[in-house]
Tab-separated table of C-alpha atoms in Angstrom:
chain	number	residue	atom	x	y	z
A	1	MET	CA	45.962	27.833	-17.338
A	2	GLY	CA	43.485	28.461	-20.119
A	3	SER	CA	39.755	28.776	-19.835
A	4	LEU	CA	37.508	25.934	-18.707
A	5	PHE	CA	36.691	25.197	-22.365
A	6	ASP	CA	40.399	24.752	-23.183
A	7	THR	CA	40.883	22.450	-20.199
A	8	LEU	CA	37.843	20.367	-21.125
A	9	TYR	CA	39.026	20.080	-24.744
A	10	ASP	CA	42.474	18.994	-23.602
A	11	ILE	CA	41.071	16.423	-21.176
A	12	LEU	CA	39.049	14.901	-24.014
A	13	PHE	CA	41.614	15.004	-26.811
A	14	GLN	CA	45.068	15.409	-25.233
A	15	PRO	CA	44.725	14.145	-21.647
A	16	LEU	CA	48.485	13.831	-20.998
A	17	ILE	CA	49.097	17.538	-21.617
A	18	ALA	CA	45.915	18.512	-19.792
A	19	MET	CA	46.742	16.564	-16.630
A	20	LYS	CA	50.308	17.935	-16.597
A	21	ASN	CA	48.968	21.515	-16.779
A	22	ILE	CA	46.308	20.862	-14.144
A	23	GLY	CA	48.899	19.335	-11.812
A	24	GLU	CA	51.065	22.421	-12.142
A	25	GLN	CA	48.388	25.133	-12.037
A	26	LYS	CA	45.916	23.446	-9.618
A	27	PRO	CA	42.631	24.975	-10.891
A	28	ILE	CA	40.526	23.884	-7.891
A	29	SER	CA	37.421	25.924	-8.768
A	30	GLN	CA	37.345	24.467	-12.307
A	31	ALA	CA	37.823	20.990	-10.845
A	32	VAL	CA	34.877	21.460	-8.471
A	33	ILE	CA	32.608	22.677	-11.316
A	34	VAL	CA	33.606	19.785	-13.571
A	35	PHE	CA	33.314	17.226	-10.771
A	36	LEU	CA	29.818	18.369	-9.755
A	37	SER	CA	28.628	18.481	-13.391
A	38	SER	CA	30.095	15.033	-14.016
A	39	ILE	CA	28.191	13.654	-11.033
A	40	VAL	CA	24.883	15.531	-11.270
A	41	LEU	CA	24.207	15.395	-15.031
A	42	PRO	CA	24.662	11.621	-15.464
A	43	ILE	CA	22.341	11.070	-12.476
A	44	TRP	CA	19.541	12.417	-14.650
A	45	ALA	CA	20.428	9.902	-17.357
A	46	LEU	CA	20.734	7.208	-14.714
A	47	TYR	CA	17.278	8.037	-13.348
A	48	PHE	CA	15.537	7.833	-16.720
A	49	GLY	CA	17.706	4.925	-17.872
A	50	LEU	CA	16.822	2.736	-14.899
A	51	LYS	CA	13.150	3.681	-15.213
A	52	MET	CA	13.262	2.699	-18.850
A	53	ILE	CA	14.507	-0.824	-18.096
A	54	ASP	CA	11.880	-1.170	-15.359
A	55	MET	CA	14.262	-1.023	-12.444
A	56	PRO	CA	12.866	2.060	-10.663
A	57	GLU	CA	13.223	0.438	-7.238
A	58	ILE	CA	17.024	0.601	-7.408
A	59	VAL	CA	17.153	4.229	-8.649
A	60	ASN	CA	17.476	5.799	-5.189
A	61	VAL	CA	20.111	3.339	-4.023
A	62	VAL	CA	22.194	3.668	-7.198
A	63	ILE	CA	22.022	7.487	-7.094
A	64	ALA	CA	22.952	7.572	-3.392
A	65	ILE	CA	25.864	5.182	-3.945
A	66	LYS	CA	27.047	7.193	-6.955
A	67	VAL	CA	27.017	10.578	-5.204
A	68	VAL	CA	28.541	9.351	-1.937
A	69	SER	CA	31.143	7.131	-3.586
A	70	GLY	CA	32.037	9.885	-6.085
A	71	ILE	CA	32.730	12.445	-3.366
A	72	MET	CA	34.517	9.929	-1.136
A	73	ILE	CA	36.707	8.617	-3.922
A	74	TRP	CA	37.631	12.131	-5.006
A	75	VAL	CA	38.508	13.483	-1.557
A	76	MET	CA	39.834	10.375	0.153
A	77	GLY	CA	41.263	8.944	-3.054
A	78	SER	CA	43.345	12.093	-3.584
A	79	ALA	CA	44.852	11.740	-0.106
A	80	ILE	CA	45.469	8.012	-0.317
A	81	TRP	CA	46.817	8.003	-3.884
A	82	HIS	CA	49.032	10.988	-3.090
A	83	LEU	CA	50.545	9.141	-0.109
A	84	ILE	CA	51.071	5.964	-2.109
A	85	ALA	CA	52.513	7.932	-5.037
A	86	GLU	CA	55.034	9.550	-2.672
A	87	PHE	CA	55.982	6.080	-1.384
A	88	PHE	CA	56.636	5.115	-4.993
A	89	GLY	CA	58.808	8.196	-5.556
A	90	GLY	CA	56.213	10.659	-6.837
A	91	ARG	CA	57.032	14.365	-6.681
A	92	GLY	CA	53.688	16.062	-7.291
A	93	SER	CA	51.574	18.026	-4.850
A	94	ALA	CA	48.444	16.745	-3.091
A	95	VAL	CA	46.423	19.789	-4.230
A	96	GLY	CA	47.546	19.244	-7.812
A	97	LEU	CA	46.425	15.610	-7.685
A	98	PHE	CA	43.136	16.665	-6.062
A	99	ALA	CA	42.492	19.127	-8.919
A	100	ALA	CA	43.438	16.575	-11.583
A	101	LEU	CA	41.216	13.885	-10.063
A	102	GLY	CA	38.291	16.343	-10.198
A	103	PHE	CA	38.484	16.125	-13.990
A	104	VAL	CA	38.635	12.337	-14.291
A	105	TYR	CA	34.842	12.005	-13.995
A	106	ILE	CA	34.218	13.859	-17.279
A	107	PRO	CA	33.642	10.595	-19.229
A	108	TRP	CA	30.538	9.957	-17.110
A	109	ILE	CA	28.851	12.917	-18.838
A	110	PHE	CA	29.001	10.914	-22.072
A	111	ILE	CA	26.729	8.300	-20.526
A	112	ILE	CA	23.886	10.735	-21.374
A	113	PRO	CA	24.164	10.607	-25.204
A	114	LEU	CA	25.070	6.916	-25.045
A	115	TRP	CA	21.941	6.051	-23.066
A	116	ALA	CA	19.873	8.379	-25.231
A	117	LEU	CA	21.051	6.312	-28.213
A	118	THR	CA	20.105	3.058	-26.507
A	119	THR	CA	16.528	4.287	-26.178
A	120	LEU	CA	16.300	4.011	-29.969
A	121	MET	CA	17.450	0.374	-29.856
A	122	PRO	CA	15.192	-2.686	-29.492
A	123	THR	CA	14.098	-3.420	-25.903
A	124	SER	CA	15.889	-6.787	-25.842
A	125	SER	CA	19.303	-5.206	-26.417
A	126	LYS	CA	18.817	-2.141	-24.195
A	127	VAL	CA	20.246	-3.637	-20.989
A	128	LEU	CA	23.273	-5.061	-22.822
A	129	LEU	CA	24.029	-1.796	-24.627
A	130	MET	CA	23.634	0.216	-21.437
A	131	THR	CA	26.002	-2.143	-19.627
A	132	ILE	CA	28.563	-1.911	-22.422
A	133	SER	CA	28.389	1.894	-22.414
A	134	VAL	CA	28.855	1.984	-18.619
A	135	LEU	CA	31.884	-0.304	-18.901
A	136	ALA	CA	33.381	1.817	-21.694
A	137	VAL	CA	32.934	5.016	-19.690
A	138	LEU	CA	34.330	3.334	-16.565
A	139	LEU	CA	37.466	2.223	-18.424
A	140	TRP	CA	37.920	5.732	-19.870
A	141	SER	CA	37.571	7.219	-16.405
A	142	LEU	CA	40.082	4.741	-14.947
A	143	TYR	CA	42.489	5.608	-17.755
A	144	LEU	CA	42.184	9.301	-16.783
A	145	HIS	CA	42.892	8.332	-13.151
A	146	VAL	CA	46.151	6.684	-14.229
A	147	ILE	CA	47.073	9.662	-16.433
A	148	ALA	CA	46.346	12.080	-13.565
A	149	ILE	CA	48.606	10.200	-11.142
A	150	LYS	CA	51.279	9.769	-13.833
A	151	GLU	CA	51.439	13.391	-14.917
A	152	VAL	CA	51.012	15.050	-11.523
A	153	HIS	CA	53.587	12.824	-9.813
A	154	GLN	CA	55.775	12.278	-12.878
A	155	LEU	CA	55.717	8.503	-12.564
A	156	SER	CA	55.846	5.826	-15.247
A	157	THR	CA	52.574	4.381	-16.545
A	158	ALA	CA	53.194	1.023	-14.845
A	159	THR	CA	53.958	2.696	-11.490
A	160	SER	CA	50.868	4.901	-11.833
A	161	VAL	CA	48.700	1.826	-12.449
A	162	LEU	CA	50.270	0.218	-9.382
A	163	VAL	CA	49.616	3.374	-7.311
A	164	MET	CA	45.974	3.381	-8.424
A	165	LEU	CA	45.492	-0.315	-7.723
A	166	THR	CA	47.340	-0.438	-4.375
A	167	PRO	CA	44.381	0.670	-2.200
A	168	MET	CA	42.118	-1.850	-3.932
A	169	LEU	CA	44.710	-4.623	-3.551
A	170	PHE	CA	45.111	-3.668	0.108
A	171	VAL	CA	41.339	-3.834	0.731
A	172	GLY	CA	41.192	-7.143	-1.169
A	173	LEU	CA	44.029	-8.525	0.940
A	174	ILE	CA	42.263	-7.499	4.175
A	175	CYS	CA	39.068	-9.182	2.957
A	176	VAL	CA	40.926	-12.398	2.140
A	177	ILE	CA	42.710	-12.425	5.529
A	178	SER	CA	39.432	-11.694	7.360
A	179	PHE	CA	37.710	-14.430	5.389
A	180	ILE	CA	40.435	-16.917	6.277
A	181	PHE	CA	40.254	-16.010	9.999
A	182	ILE	CA	36.442	-16.027	10.110
A	183	GLY	CA	36.316	-19.283	8.162
A	184	SER	CA	38.860	-20.844	10.478
A	185	ALA	CA	36.918	-19.636	13.554
A	186	ILE	CA	33.655	-21.053	12.185
A	187	THR	CA	35.156	-24.456	11.367
A	188	HIS	CA	36.553	-24.690	14.923
A	189	MET	CA	33.277	-23.671	16.539
A	190	PRO	CA	31.559	-26.455	18.499
A	191	MET	CA	28.414	-27.340	16.545
A	192	GLY	CA	26.817	-29.828	18.964
A	193	LEU	CA	23.129	-29.518	19.719
B	1	MET	CA	38.365	29.516	-30.337
B	2	TYR	CA	38.430	26.105	-32.059
B	3	LYS	CA	38.613	24.308	-28.690
B	4	LYS	CA	35.732	26.395	-27.340
B	5	SER	CA	33.558	25.586	-30.371
B	6	VAL	CA	34.215	21.840	-30.066
B	7	VAL	CA	33.354	21.857	-26.351
B	8	ILE	CA	30.186	23.892	-27.000
B	9	VAL	CA	29.056	21.450	-29.731
B	10	ILE	CA	29.650	18.521	-27.372
B	11	GLY	CA	27.731	20.395	-24.653
B	12	ILE	CA	24.782	20.939	-27.012
B	13	VAL	CA	24.745	17.236	-27.964
B	14	ILE	CA	24.718	16.295	-24.271
B	15	LEU	CA	21.966	18.795	-23.492
B	16	LEU	CA	19.802	17.518	-26.366
B	17	SER	CA	20.388	13.929	-25.231
B	18	LEU	CA	19.353	14.893	-21.724
B	19	ILE	CA	16.120	16.458	-22.992
B	20	GLY	CA	15.523	13.442	-25.247
B	21	LEU	CA	15.993	11.057	-22.316
B	22	ALA	CA	13.628	13.110	-20.188
B	23	PHE	CA	10.960	12.982	-22.907
B	24	ARG	CA	11.421	9.255	-23.538
B	25	GLY	CA	11.289	8.458	-19.816
B	26	GLY	CA	8.411	10.855	-19.253
B	27	SER	CA	6.347	9.595	-22.183
B	28	LYS	CA	6.852	5.999	-21.029
B	29	ALA	CA	5.730	6.996	-17.554
B	30	LYS	CA	2.658	8.733	-19.017
B	31	VAL	CA	1.669	5.703	-21.098
B	32	ASN	CA	1.837	3.582	-17.972
B	33	GLN	CA	0.037	6.087	-15.840
B	34	THR	CA	-3.424	4.682	-16.399
B	35	GLU	CA	-2.616	1.050	-17.037
B	36	LYS	CA	-1.398	-0.331	-13.736
B	37	ILE	CA	-2.742	-3.111	-11.586
B	38	ALA	CA	-1.553	-2.908	-7.996
B	39	ILE	CA	-1.008	-6.053	-5.978
B	40	ILE	CA	-1.368	-5.773	-2.229
B	41	TYR	CA	-0.495	-8.757	-0.055
B	42	VAL	CA	-2.452	-9.713	3.055
B	43	GLU	CA	-0.400	-12.448	4.683
B	44	GLY	CA	-0.546	-14.126	8.052
B	45	VAL	CA	-2.882	-13.339	10.895
B	46	ILE	CA	-4.884	-10.154	10.369
B	47	ILE	CA	-4.009	-8.105	13.382
B	48	GLY	CA	-4.213	-4.355	13.943
B	49	GLY	CA	-1.239	-2.105	14.463
B	50	ARG	CA	2.063	-1.468	12.771
B	51	GLY	CA	3.513	-4.968	13.014
B	52	GLN	CA	7.280	-5.207	12.986
B	53	SER	CA	9.071	-1.940	12.462
B	54	ASN	CA	12.569	-0.569	12.645
B	55	MET	CA	14.422	2.550	11.585
B	56	PHE	CA	13.954	1.943	7.857
B	57	VAL	CA	10.904	-0.246	7.308
B	58	GLU	CA	7.605	-1.208	8.773
B	59	GLN	CA	5.741	-4.361	7.835
B	60	GLY	CA	3.063	-6.744	9.056
B	61	GLY	CA	-0.035	-5.484	10.860
B	62	THR	CA	-3.045	-4.019	9.103
B	63	ASP	CA	-1.805	-0.424	9.352
B	64	GLN	CA	0.601	-1.271	6.562
B	65	VAL	CA	-2.121	-2.837	4.384
B	66	ILE	CA	-4.369	0.192	4.972
B	67	LYS	CA	-1.505	2.513	3.999
B	68	GLN	CA	-0.973	0.526	0.799
B	69	LEU	CA	-4.693	0.609	-0.037
B	70	HIS	CA	-4.688	4.332	0.588
B	71	ALA	CA	-1.619	4.790	-1.627
B	72	ALA	CA	-3.334	2.800	-4.410
B	73	GLN	CA	-6.374	5.017	-3.981
B	74	GLU	CA	-4.280	8.174	-4.355
B	75	ASP	CA	-2.254	6.846	-7.292
B	76	ASP	CA	-4.004	7.805	-10.523
B	77	SER	CA	-1.911	5.325	-12.492
B	78	VAL	CA	-3.471	2.411	-10.577
B	79	LYS	CA	-6.662	1.339	-12.289
B	80	ALA	CA	-7.296	-1.833	-10.335
B	81	VAL	CA	-6.054	-3.587	-7.217
B	82	ILE	CA	-5.583	-7.272	-6.563
B	83	LEU	CA	-5.709	-8.283	-2.936
B	84	ARG	CA	-3.579	-11.404	-2.639
B	85	ILE	CA	-4.898	-13.011	0.543
B	86	ASN	CA	-3.071	-15.786	2.347
B	87	SER	CA	-4.489	-15.510	5.832
B	88	PRO	CA	-6.396	-17.699	8.289
B	89	GLY	CA	-8.166	-14.625	9.700
B	90	GLY	CA	-7.534	-12.670	12.848
B	91	SER	CA	-9.059	-9.751	14.667
B	92	ALA	CA	-12.576	-8.662	13.647
B	93	ALA	CA	-11.792	-4.977	14.169
B	94	ALA	CA	-8.640	-5.168	12.043
B	95	SER	CA	-10.527	-7.011	9.268
B	96	GLN	CA	-13.305	-4.438	9.417
B	97	GLU	CA	-10.823	-1.561	9.233
B	98	VAL	CA	-9.217	-2.979	6.102
B	99	GLY	CA	-12.658	-3.813	4.669
B	100	VAL	CA	-13.757	-0.195	5.038
B	101	GLU	CA	-10.640	0.981	3.180
B	102	ILE	CA	-11.350	-1.508	0.374
B	103	LYS	CA	-14.848	-0.071	0.039
B	104	LYS	CA	-13.404	3.462	-0.158
B	105	LEU	CA	-11.096	2.277	-2.931
B	106	ARG	CA	-14.039	0.845	-4.857
B	107	ALA	CA	-16.028	4.044	-4.287
B	108	LYS	CA	-13.194	5.870	-6.069
B	109	GLY	CA	-13.987	3.816	-9.163
B	110	LYS	CA	-11.117	1.358	-8.863
B	111	VAL	CA	-11.686	-2.340	-9.396
B	112	VAL	CA	-10.649	-4.517	-6.448
B	113	VAL	CA	-10.256	-8.259	-6.958
B	114	THR	CA	-9.259	-10.967	-4.491
B	115	SER	CA	-6.845	-13.739	-5.318
B	116	MET	CA	-6.811	-16.355	-2.567
B	117	GLY	CA	-3.632	-18.273	-1.787
B	118	ASP	CA	-3.438	-21.309	0.533
B	119	VAL	CA	-5.916	-19.952	3.061
B	120	ALA	CA	-8.349	-17.041	3.045
B	121	ALA	CA	-10.631	-17.880	5.899
B	122	SER	CA	-12.585	-15.963	8.534
B	123	GLY	CA	-11.133	-12.419	8.632
B	124	GLY	CA	-9.397	-13.234	5.331
B	125	TYR	CA	-12.814	-13.979	3.841
B	126	TRP	CA	-14.212	-10.778	5.410
B	127	LEU	CA	-11.740	-8.804	3.276
B	128	ALA	CA	-12.442	-10.898	0.184
B	129	ALA	CA	-16.172	-10.283	0.573
B	130	CYS	CA	-15.527	-6.546	0.321
B	131	THR	CA	-13.993	-6.866	-3.164
B	132	ASP	CA	-15.588	-6.908	-6.626
B	133	LYS	CA	-14.597	-10.437	-7.558
B	134	ILE	CA	-13.016	-13.414	-5.803
B	135	TYR	CA	-10.578	-15.878	-7.369
B	136	ALA	CA	-9.566	-18.990	-5.419
B	137	ASN	CA	-7.640	-22.151	-6.144
B	138	SER	CA	-9.864	-25.204	-6.028
B	139	THR	CA	-8.000	-26.400	-2.909
B	140	THR	CA	-7.835	-23.043	-1.121
B	141	MET	CA	-9.185	-23.167	2.441
B	142	THR	CA	-11.812	-20.467	2.763
B	143	GLY	CA	-15.070	-19.699	4.536
B	144	SER	CA	-14.920	-20.026	8.335
B	145	ILE	CA	-17.510	-17.273	8.541
B	146	GLY	CA	-18.070	-16.868	12.233
B	147	VAL	CA	-16.726	-15.371	15.418
B	148	TYR	CA	-15.272	-16.786	18.604
B	149	VAL	CA	-13.725	-15.389	21.733
B	150	PRO	CA	-11.184	-17.770	23.237
B	151	TYR	CA	-11.258	-18.385	26.963
B	152	ALA	CA	-9.082	-20.646	29.079
B	153	ASN	CA	-9.599	-21.407	32.750
B	154	TRP	CA	-6.224	-21.984	34.342
B	155	GLU	CA	-7.502	-21.897	37.920
B	156	GLU	CA	-6.418	-25.451	38.771
B	157	LEU	CA	-3.009	-24.957	37.203
B	158	TYR	CA	-2.453	-21.741	39.154
B	159	LYS	CA	-3.372	-23.531	42.385
B	160	LYS	CA	-0.915	-26.318	41.624
B	161	ILE	CA	1.973	-23.959	41.065
B	162	GLY	CA	0.995	-21.608	43.880
B	163	ILE	CA	-0.008	-18.481	41.990
B	164	TYR	CA	-2.696	-16.403	43.612
B	165	GLN	CA	-3.953	-13.102	42.410
B	166	GLU	CA	-5.951	-10.487	44.196
B	167	LYS	CA	-7.886	-7.848	42.323
B	168	ILE	CA	-9.415	-4.575	43.336
B	169	LYS	CA	-12.086	-4.006	40.695
B	170	SER	CA	-13.968	-0.879	39.744
B	171	GLY	CA	-16.915	-2.947	38.509
B	172	ALA	CA	-18.215	-6.508	38.587
B	173	HIS	CA	-17.162	-7.311	35.038
B	174	LYS	CA	-13.828	-5.506	34.856
B	175	ASP	CA	-11.938	-8.822	34.950
B	176	ILE	CA	-14.196	-10.636	32.544
B	177	LEU	CA	-12.370	-13.526	30.790
B	178	SER	CA	-9.832	-13.749	33.595
B	179	PRO	CA	-8.201	-17.160	33.384
B	180	GLU	CA	-7.783	-17.708	37.126
B	181	ARG	CA	-11.483	-18.180	37.875
B	182	PRO	CA	-14.458	-19.781	36.106
B	183	MET	CA	-16.649	-17.589	33.950
B	184	THR	CA	-20.033	-16.777	35.463
B	185	SER	CA	-23.237	-17.359	33.511
B	186	GLU	CA	-23.838	-13.599	33.437
B	187	GLU	CA	-20.386	-13.040	31.907
B	188	ARG	CA	-20.985	-15.818	29.412
B	189	ALA	CA	-24.178	-14.049	28.329
B	190	ILE	CA	-22.338	-10.729	27.929
B	191	ILE	CA	-19.659	-12.336	25.737
B	192	GLN	CA	-22.279	-14.248	23.729
B	193	VAL	CA	-24.114	-10.987	22.953
B	194	MET	CA	-20.826	-9.485	21.757
B	195	VAL	CA	-20.020	-12.530	19.626
B	196	ASP	CA	-23.516	-12.449	18.120
B	197	ASP	CA	-23.184	-8.749	17.342
B	198	ILE	CA	-19.851	-9.216	15.555
B	199	TYR	CA	-21.246	-12.291	13.784
B	200	GLU	CA	-24.215	-10.306	12.471
B	201	GLN	CA	-21.842	-7.600	11.219
B	202	PHE	CA	-19.777	-10.291	9.469
B	203	VAL	CA	-22.914	-11.798	7.902
B	204	ALA	CA	-24.010	-8.339	6.739
B	205	VAL	CA	-20.603	-7.734	5.096
B	206	VAL	CA	-20.752	-11.090	3.272
B	207	ALA	CA	-24.382	-10.597	2.261
B	208	GLU	CA	-23.659	-7.124	0.880
B	209	GLY	CA	-20.414	-8.093	-0.825
B	210	ARG	CA	-21.672	-11.344	-2.342
B	211	LYS	CA	-25.154	-9.937	-3.077
B	212	MET	CA	-26.734	-12.755	-1.111
B	213	ASP	CA	-29.657	-12.835	1.268
B	214	ALA	CA	-28.539	-12.575	4.929
B	215	GLN	CA	-30.519	-15.690	5.786
B	216	GLU	CA	-28.753	-17.580	3.016
B	217	VAL	CA	-25.366	-16.421	4.359
B	218	ARG	CA	-26.287	-17.503	7.895
B	219	LYS	CA	-26.854	-21.044	6.582
B	220	LEU	CA	-23.276	-21.140	5.253
B	221	ALA	CA	-21.800	-19.180	8.133
B	222	ASP	CA	-21.677	-21.814	10.839
B	223	GLY	CA	-17.915	-21.401	11.099
B	224	ARG	CA	-16.978	-24.273	8.824
B	225	ILE	CA	-14.242	-24.014	6.242
B	226	TYR	CA	-14.776	-24.758	2.569
B	227	THR	CA	-12.443	-25.657	-0.261
B	228	GLY	CA	-12.263	-23.187	-3.116
B	229	ASN	CA	-14.264	-25.653	-5.167
B	230	GLN	CA	-17.047	-25.902	-2.586
B	231	ALA	CA	-17.009	-22.144	-2.064
B	232	LYS	CA	-17.547	-21.573	-5.779
B	233	GLN	CA	-20.555	-23.891	-5.811
B	234	LEU	CA	-21.982	-22.051	-2.800
B	235	GLY	CA	-21.443	-18.621	-4.313
B	236	LEU	CA	-18.730	-17.529	-1.874
B	237	VAL	CA	-16.147	-17.416	-4.675
B	238	ASP	CA	-16.592	-16.238	-8.285
B	239	GLU	CA	-13.857	-17.994	-10.216
B	240	LEU	CA	-11.313	-20.758	-9.761
B	241	GLY	CA	-7.801	-19.794	-10.778
B	242	ASN	CA	-4.387	-18.666	-9.618
B	243	MET	CA	-2.992	-15.150	-9.300
B	244	TYR	CA	-2.260	-14.822	-13.029
B	245	ASP	CA	-5.856	-15.735	-13.831
B	246	ALA	CA	-6.861	-13.053	-11.341
B	247	ILE	CA	-4.559	-10.537	-13.074
B	248	ASP	CA	-6.106	-11.327	-16.482
B	249	GLY	CA	-9.607	-11.148	-15.033
B	250	THR	CA	-8.850	-7.866	-13.274
B	251	ALA	CA	-7.453	-6.365	-16.478
B	252	GLN	CA	-10.669	-7.309	-18.290
B	253	LEU	CA	-12.831	-5.966	-15.482
B	254	ALA	CA	-10.893	-2.690	-15.407
B	255	GLY	CA	-10.905	-2.372	-19.201
B	256	ILE	CA	-7.129	-2.491	-19.505
B	257	SER	CA	-6.138	-3.442	-23.023
B	258	GLY	CA	-2.964	-5.406	-23.632
B	259	LYS	CA	-0.601	-6.643	-20.973
B	260	PRO	CA	-1.184	-4.681	-17.766
B	261	GLU	CA	1.727	-3.245	-15.829
B	262	ILE	CA	1.965	-4.693	-12.327
B	263	LYS	CA	2.827	-2.520	-9.372
B	264	GLU	CA	3.570	-4.544	-6.270
B	265	TYR	CA	3.072	-2.831	-2.946
B	266	GLY	CA	5.124	-3.920	0.039
B	267	LYS	CA	7.789	-5.333	-2.254
B	268	GLN	CA	11.194	-5.866	-0.665
B	269	SER	CA	13.254	-2.759	-1.358
B	270	PRO	CA	17.038	-2.801	-1.048
B	271	TRP	CA	16.584	-1.143	2.372
B	272	ASN	CA	14.217	-3.953	3.410
B	273	MET	CA	16.725	-6.520	2.231
B	274	LEU	CA	19.529	-4.918	4.203
B	275	PHE	CA	17.732	-3.742	7.334
B	276	GLY	CA	14.145	-4.979	7.164
B	277	ALA	CA	12.347	-7.474	9.301
B	278	ASN	CA	11.977	-10.351	6.875
B	279	GLU	CA	8.404	-11.591	7.014
B	280	GLN	CA	9.053	-14.269	4.446
B	281	ALA	CA	11.827	-15.770	6.541
B	282	SER	CA	9.294	-17.383	8.837
B	283	SER	CA	6.702	-19.692	7.426
B	284	LEU	CA	3.014	-18.879	7.336
B	285	LEU	CA	2.363	-21.798	9.694
B	286	GLU	CA	4.824	-20.420	12.266
B	287	LYS	CA	3.171	-17.007	12.077
B	288	VAL	CA	-0.307	-18.485	12.414
B	289	ILE	CA	0.652	-20.580	15.441
B	290	PHE	CA	2.550	-17.742	17.093
B	291	ASN	CA	-0.103	-15.134	16.516
B	292	GLN	CA	-2.977	-17.404	17.486
B	293	ALA	CA	-1.208	-18.245	20.720
B	294	ARG	CA	-0.618	-14.547	21.323
B	295	ASN	CA	-4.241	-13.705	20.500
B	296	ALA	CA	-5.485	-16.419	22.812
B	297	LEU	CA	-3.277	-15.132	25.614
B	298	ASN	CA	-4.286	-11.524	25.002
B	299	SER	CA	-7.992	-12.322	24.919
B	300	ALA	CA	-7.935	-14.740	27.798
B	301	ALA	CA	-5.554	-12.840	29.994
B	302	PRO	CA	-6.268	-9.147	30.448
B	303	ALA	CA	-3.368	-6.833	31.141
B	304	GLU	CA	-3.930	-6.791	34.876
B	305	ILE	CA	-2.885	-10.452	35.233
B	306	SER	CA	0.494	-9.997	33.598
B	307	PRO	CA	3.298	-11.942	35.378
B	308	ASP	CA	4.585	-8.902	37.259
B	309	LYS	CA	1.262	-8.777	39.117
B	310	TRP	CA	1.324	-12.468	40.106
B	311	GLN	CA	1.953	-13.467	43.644
B	312	VAL	CA	3.776	-16.694	44.249
B	313	LYS	CA	2.958	-18.149	47.697
């Protein structure tokens, strides 16, 4: 494994090779540094960005959600995706996937220059541009998730997408079933006064 | 080496963006620092204490209003405060406590303006009288300058349902206002002196705040309510208008040029929405009826006649 600079360059410009190397060499310390930087630095942008569009009241909630969800998705996501990947025939290691998923948050750092650019735009288009930049970064990050699962577990792209989406589909399914049961219970509840 | 250089350049761009964002955000905050008008809501019955509270939020009760006034006083970015009053009154002590805090705020050089909603009567008017300027709608119910102590004699009812109470008193007047016996003339005189004392304090507050002669205030302060229109003619209100008129007027009074930034105190935060006691969920009328009934019970029935002390024979 090369230096952190080499890994970062590869993640940005040749993610397939980078994720394969990370999966094999499991650079946990580098992953932790990158993960923390990818979470902490954009929070600064988030703080000033939300203040700029006059939404300071949601700053604390958004920051709390971002930090907690980031850590939970990294740690728990690694375990869950590893299990699902093994079900789908994956052959990678859990530690390798954990290290690779530490690097998938790098795109969030680019929210800083993107939001800095939006400050130069007219006020009316600020919210739209900020939303577009968040969506772009989110898609990039999701793409890195798929690449990480694919390269670490040596699965096809389609299977990797399925592995990544399975927990979400499972949660969605539980919500739908719960909704059906709760709805059914409510409609059968005696409503007399 | 090439990879390292590219990553370093990207790092520098990100760092510069971060500094740029900090400056942009900071400069915006600085511009706004001296241009804010705070809005503080006084809603429902004015009653002392913390109101409803849970693990995350605390609302209702004058302690919260006092905290907000104090926060506005400490906040250098707040140049003026609008007190949005929608209250039929309440406890004299609680009104006085808030009134004192309003005066402290004004002493700090901040403009305080009242915007009356549906009702700003009695204790609500006490607070309004402590501010620099009063805005009311022409149909707002205001006035009701006066004091009363409620008293109910439930003696006959208690006899009918077989409730008897015995008291061991430390003094003759310890159970004054007890609902299970008639009030004596001596007790009536004691309460009347108290009512008169509070009334005179109320008149003094209105006279000082409205820059009126105390005798002139006494003529208006027979307890009656006035419409906003009548109140303006009598000098109890300065201007007729809604909250936005009050905001414009406050901005002028405070010398804020351009559109002022509004800072609402007691606004529903996401925590309030998720876990808070929702004051707005119940109507003002419900709150007034509930709190008045509670006040009447509290005043008329001292703690020593609480149900656990009753004897059913």
